[in-house]
Amino acid sequence: MKPSPELQAWLDQRNKALTLKRRIADDGGHIMLRADSYDPDALTEPLKSEAHAYLDYMAAQRKKGEESR
């Protein structure tokens, strides 16, 4: 499943934001992220539906890969 350019931009930004949050937490800090930077439920349609479909697809692919080991 190939994401649209809009979804890919959101996924890239989501990855950067969650990585930053994780690194700050590792150093004992805390930051709050805007919900629309990481939560697909905070997006508007049609990006919201596409994000859910893509994340569900990727989760199924990871599960499928784990089962084949």
Short mmCIF file of N, CA and C in Angstrom, two decimals:
data_model
loop_
_atom_site.label_atom_id
_atom_site.label_comp_id
_atom_site.label_asym_id
_atom_site.label_seq_id
_atom_site.Cartn_x
_atom_site.Cartn_y
_atom_site.Cartn_z
N MET A 1 0.85 -1.18 0.00
CA MET A 1 0.00 0.00 0.00
C MET A 1 0.90 1.23 0.00
N LYS A 2 0.72 2.06 -0.99
CA LYS A 2 1.53 3.26 -1.11
C LYS A 2 0.71 4.46 -0.63
N PRO A 3 1.24 5.22 0.35
CA PRO A 3 0.50 6.38 0.85
C PRO A 3 0.52 7.53 -0.15
N SER A 4 -0.51 8.37 -0.07
CA SER A 4 -0.55 9.58 -0.89
C SER A 4 0.54 10.53 -0.42
N PRO A 5 0.89 11.52 -1.23
CA PRO A 5 1.90 12.50 -0.79
C PRO A 5 1.49 13.21 0.52
N GLU A 6 0.22 13.50 0.68
CA GLU A 6 -0.25 14.16 1.90
C GLU A 6 -0.07 13.26 3.11
N LEU A 7 -0.43 11.99 2.95
CA LEU A 7 -0.28 11.05 4.06
C LEU A 7 1.20 10.83 4.35
N GLN A 8 2.03 10.72 3.32
CA GLN A 8 3.46 10.52 3.55
C GLN A 8 4.06 11.69 4.31
N ALA A 9 3.65 12.91 3.98
CA ALA A 9 4.13 14.09 4.71
C ALA A 9 3.73 14.01 6.18
N TRP A 10 2.47 13.60 6.44
CA TRP A 10 2.01 13.48 7.82
C TRP A 10 2.77 12.36 8.55
N LEU A 11 2.99 11.24 7.87
CA LEU A 11 3.73 10.13 8.49
C LEU A 11 5.16 10.54 8.83
N ASP A 12 5.80 11.27 7.93
CA ASP A 12 7.16 11.75 8.19
C ASP A 12 7.20 12.68 9.40
N GLN A 13 6.24 13.62 9.44
CA GLN A 13 6.18 14.55 10.57
C GLN A 13 5.85 13.81 11.86
N ARG A 14 4.97 12.83 11.79
CA ARG A 14 4.60 12.03 12.96
C ARG A 14 5.81 11.29 13.51
N ASN A 15 6.59 10.71 12.61
CA ASN A 15 7.79 9.99 13.02
C ASN A 15 8.77 10.93 13.71
N LYS A 16 8.98 12.12 13.15
CA LYS A 16 9.90 13.09 13.76
C LYS A 16 9.41 13.51 15.14
N ALA A 17 8.12 13.78 15.26
CA ALA A 17 7.57 14.24 16.53
C ALA A 17 7.66 13.15 17.60
N LEU A 18 7.32 11.92 17.25
CA LEU A 18 7.37 10.83 18.23
C LEU A 18 8.81 10.49 18.61
N THR A 19 9.74 10.61 17.66
CA THR A 19 11.15 10.38 17.96
C THR A 19 11.65 11.45 18.94
N LEU A 20 11.31 12.70 18.68
CA LEU A 20 11.71 13.78 19.58
C LEU A 20 11.12 13.56 20.98
N LYS A 21 9.86 13.21 21.05
CA LYS A 21 9.21 12.97 22.35
C LYS A 21 9.91 11.84 23.10
N ARG A 22 10.24 10.77 22.38
CA ARG A 22 10.92 9.62 22.99
C ARG A 22 12.31 10.01 23.50
N ARG A 23 13.06 10.79 22.73
CA ARG A 23 14.40 11.21 23.14
C ARG A 23 14.36 12.12 24.36
N ILE A 24 13.40 13.02 24.38
CA ILE A 24 13.27 13.90 25.54
C ILE A 24 12.88 13.09 26.77
N ALA A 25 11.98 12.13 26.60
CA ALA A 25 11.57 11.27 27.73
C ALA A 25 12.75 10.45 28.24
N ASP A 26 13.61 9.99 27.33
CA ASP A 26 14.80 9.23 27.74
C ASP A 26 15.73 10.06 28.61
N ASP A 27 15.70 11.39 28.41
CA ASP A 27 16.52 12.29 29.22
C ASP A 27 15.79 12.78 30.46
N GLY A 28 14.61 12.25 30.72
CA GLY A 28 13.85 12.61 31.90
C GLY A 28 12.92 13.79 31.71
N GLY A 29 12.79 14.25 30.49
CA GLY A 29 11.93 15.40 30.22
C GLY A 29 10.56 14.98 29.71
N HIS A 30 9.76 15.99 29.41
CA HIS A 30 8.41 15.74 28.91
C HIS A 30 8.00 16.88 28.00
N ILE A 31 7.43 16.53 26.87
CA ILE A 31 6.80 17.52 26.01
C ILE A 31 5.44 17.00 25.61
N MET A 32 4.56 17.92 25.29
CA MET A 32 3.25 17.54 24.80
C MET A 32 3.20 17.85 23.31
N LEU A 33 2.67 16.93 22.56
CA LEU A 33 2.51 17.11 21.13
C LEU A 33 1.05 17.43 20.82
N ARG A 34 0.84 18.23 19.79
CA ARG A 34 -0.53 18.45 19.33
C ARG A 34 -1.07 17.13 18.83
N ALA A 35 -2.31 16.86 19.10
CA ALA A 35 -2.91 15.57 18.72
C ALA A 35 -2.79 15.31 17.23
N ASP A 36 -2.94 16.34 16.40
CA ASP A 36 -2.89 16.10 14.96
C ASP A 36 -1.49 15.80 14.45
N SER A 37 -0.48 15.87 15.32
CA SER A 37 0.87 15.53 14.88
C SER A 37 1.17 14.04 15.06
N TYR A 38 0.32 13.31 15.77
CA TYR A 38 0.57 11.88 15.96
C TYR A 38 -0.68 11.00 15.92
N ASP A 39 -1.84 11.57 16.15
CA ASP A 39 -3.07 10.78 16.27
C ASP A 39 -3.93 10.91 15.01
N PRO A 40 -4.11 9.81 14.28
CA PRO A 40 -4.91 9.90 13.07
C PRO A 40 -6.36 10.31 13.32
N ASP A 41 -6.88 10.09 14.52
CA ASP A 41 -8.24 10.50 14.84
C ASP A 41 -8.41 12.02 14.85
N ALA A 42 -7.31 12.74 15.02
CA ALA A 42 -7.37 14.20 15.05
C ALA A 42 -7.33 14.83 13.66
N LEU A 43 -7.12 14.01 12.64
CA LEU A 43 -7.06 14.51 11.27
C LEU A 43 -8.46 14.70 10.71
N THR A 44 -8.55 15.42 9.62
CA THR A 44 -9.82 15.59 8.93
C THR A 44 -9.89 14.62 7.76
N GLU A 45 -11.10 14.34 7.35
CA GLU A 45 -11.31 13.46 6.19
C GLU A 45 -10.86 14.17 4.93
N PRO A 46 -10.36 13.51 3.96
CA PRO A 46 -10.20 12.07 3.79
C PRO A 46 -8.88 11.53 4.35
N LEU A 47 -8.02 12.44 4.85
CA LEU A 47 -6.72 12.00 5.37
C LEU A 47 -6.87 11.08 6.57
N LYS A 48 -7.86 11.32 7.39
CA LYS A 48 -8.11 10.50 8.58
C LYS A 48 -8.34 9.04 8.18
N SER A 49 -9.23 8.80 7.22
CA SER A 49 -9.52 7.43 6.78
C SER A 49 -8.31 6.78 6.14
N GLU A 50 -7.59 7.56 5.34
CA GLU A 50 -6.39 7.00 4.69
C GLU A 50 -5.33 6.64 5.73
N ALA A 51 -5.15 7.49 6.73
CA ALA A 51 -4.17 7.22 7.78
C ALA A 51 -4.53 5.95 8.54
N HIS A 52 -5.81 5.81 8.91
CA HIS A 52 -6.24 4.60 9.62
C HIS A 52 -6.01 3.36 8.76
N ALA A 53 -6.38 3.42 7.50
CA ALA A 53 -6.21 2.27 6.61
C ALA A 53 -4.73 1.92 6.47
N TYR A 54 -3.88 2.91 6.32
CA TYR A 54 -2.45 2.66 6.15
C TYR A 54 -1.85 2.08 7.42
N LEU A 55 -2.16 2.67 8.58
CA LEU A 55 -1.60 2.17 9.83
C LEU A 55 -2.10 0.76 10.14
N ASP A 56 -3.36 0.47 9.84
CA ASP A 56 -3.89 -0.89 10.02
C ASP A 56 -3.17 -1.87 9.10
N TYR A 57 -2.95 -1.46 7.86
CA TYR A 57 -2.25 -2.30 6.89
C TYR A 57 -0.83 -2.60 7.38
N MET A 58 -0.13 -1.58 7.84
CA MET A 58 1.25 -1.77 8.31
C MET A 58 1.29 -2.67 9.55
N ALA A 59 0.33 -2.52 10.44
CA ALA A 59 0.27 -3.37 11.63
C ALA A 59 0.04 -4.82 11.23
N ALA A 60 -0.83 -5.05 10.25
CA ALA A 60 -1.09 -6.41 9.78
C ALA A 60 0.16 -7.00 9.12
N GLN A 61 0.91 -6.17 8.40
CA GLN A 61 2.14 -6.65 7.76
C GLN A 61 3.18 -7.03 8.81
N ARG A 62 3.30 -6.22 9.88
CA ARG A 62 4.25 -6.55 10.96
C ARG A 62 3.83 -7.85 11.64
N LYS A 63 2.53 -8.00 11.91
CA LYS A 63 2.03 -9.22 12.57
C LYS A 63 2.28 -10.43 11.68
N LYS A 64 2.03 -10.26 10.41
CA LYS A 64 2.26 -11.35 9.45
C LYS A 64 3.73 -11.75 9.43
N GLY A 65 4.63 -10.77 9.49
CA GLY A 65 6.06 -11.03 9.51
C GLY A 65 6.50 -11.74 10.78
N GLU A 66 5.91 -11.36 11.91
CA GLU A 66 6.24 -11.99 13.18
C GLU A 66 5.76 -13.44 13.21
N GLU A 67 4.64 -13.71 12.61
CA GLU A 67 4.10 -15.08 12.61
C GLU A 67 4.91 -16.01 11.74
N SER A 68 5.59 -15.46 10.74
CA SER A 68 6.35 -16.32 9.83
C SER A 68 7.74 -16.67 10.37
N ARG A 69 8.11 -16.10 11.50
CA ARG A 69 9.43 -16.40 12.07
C ARG A 69 9.44 -17.71 12.78
#
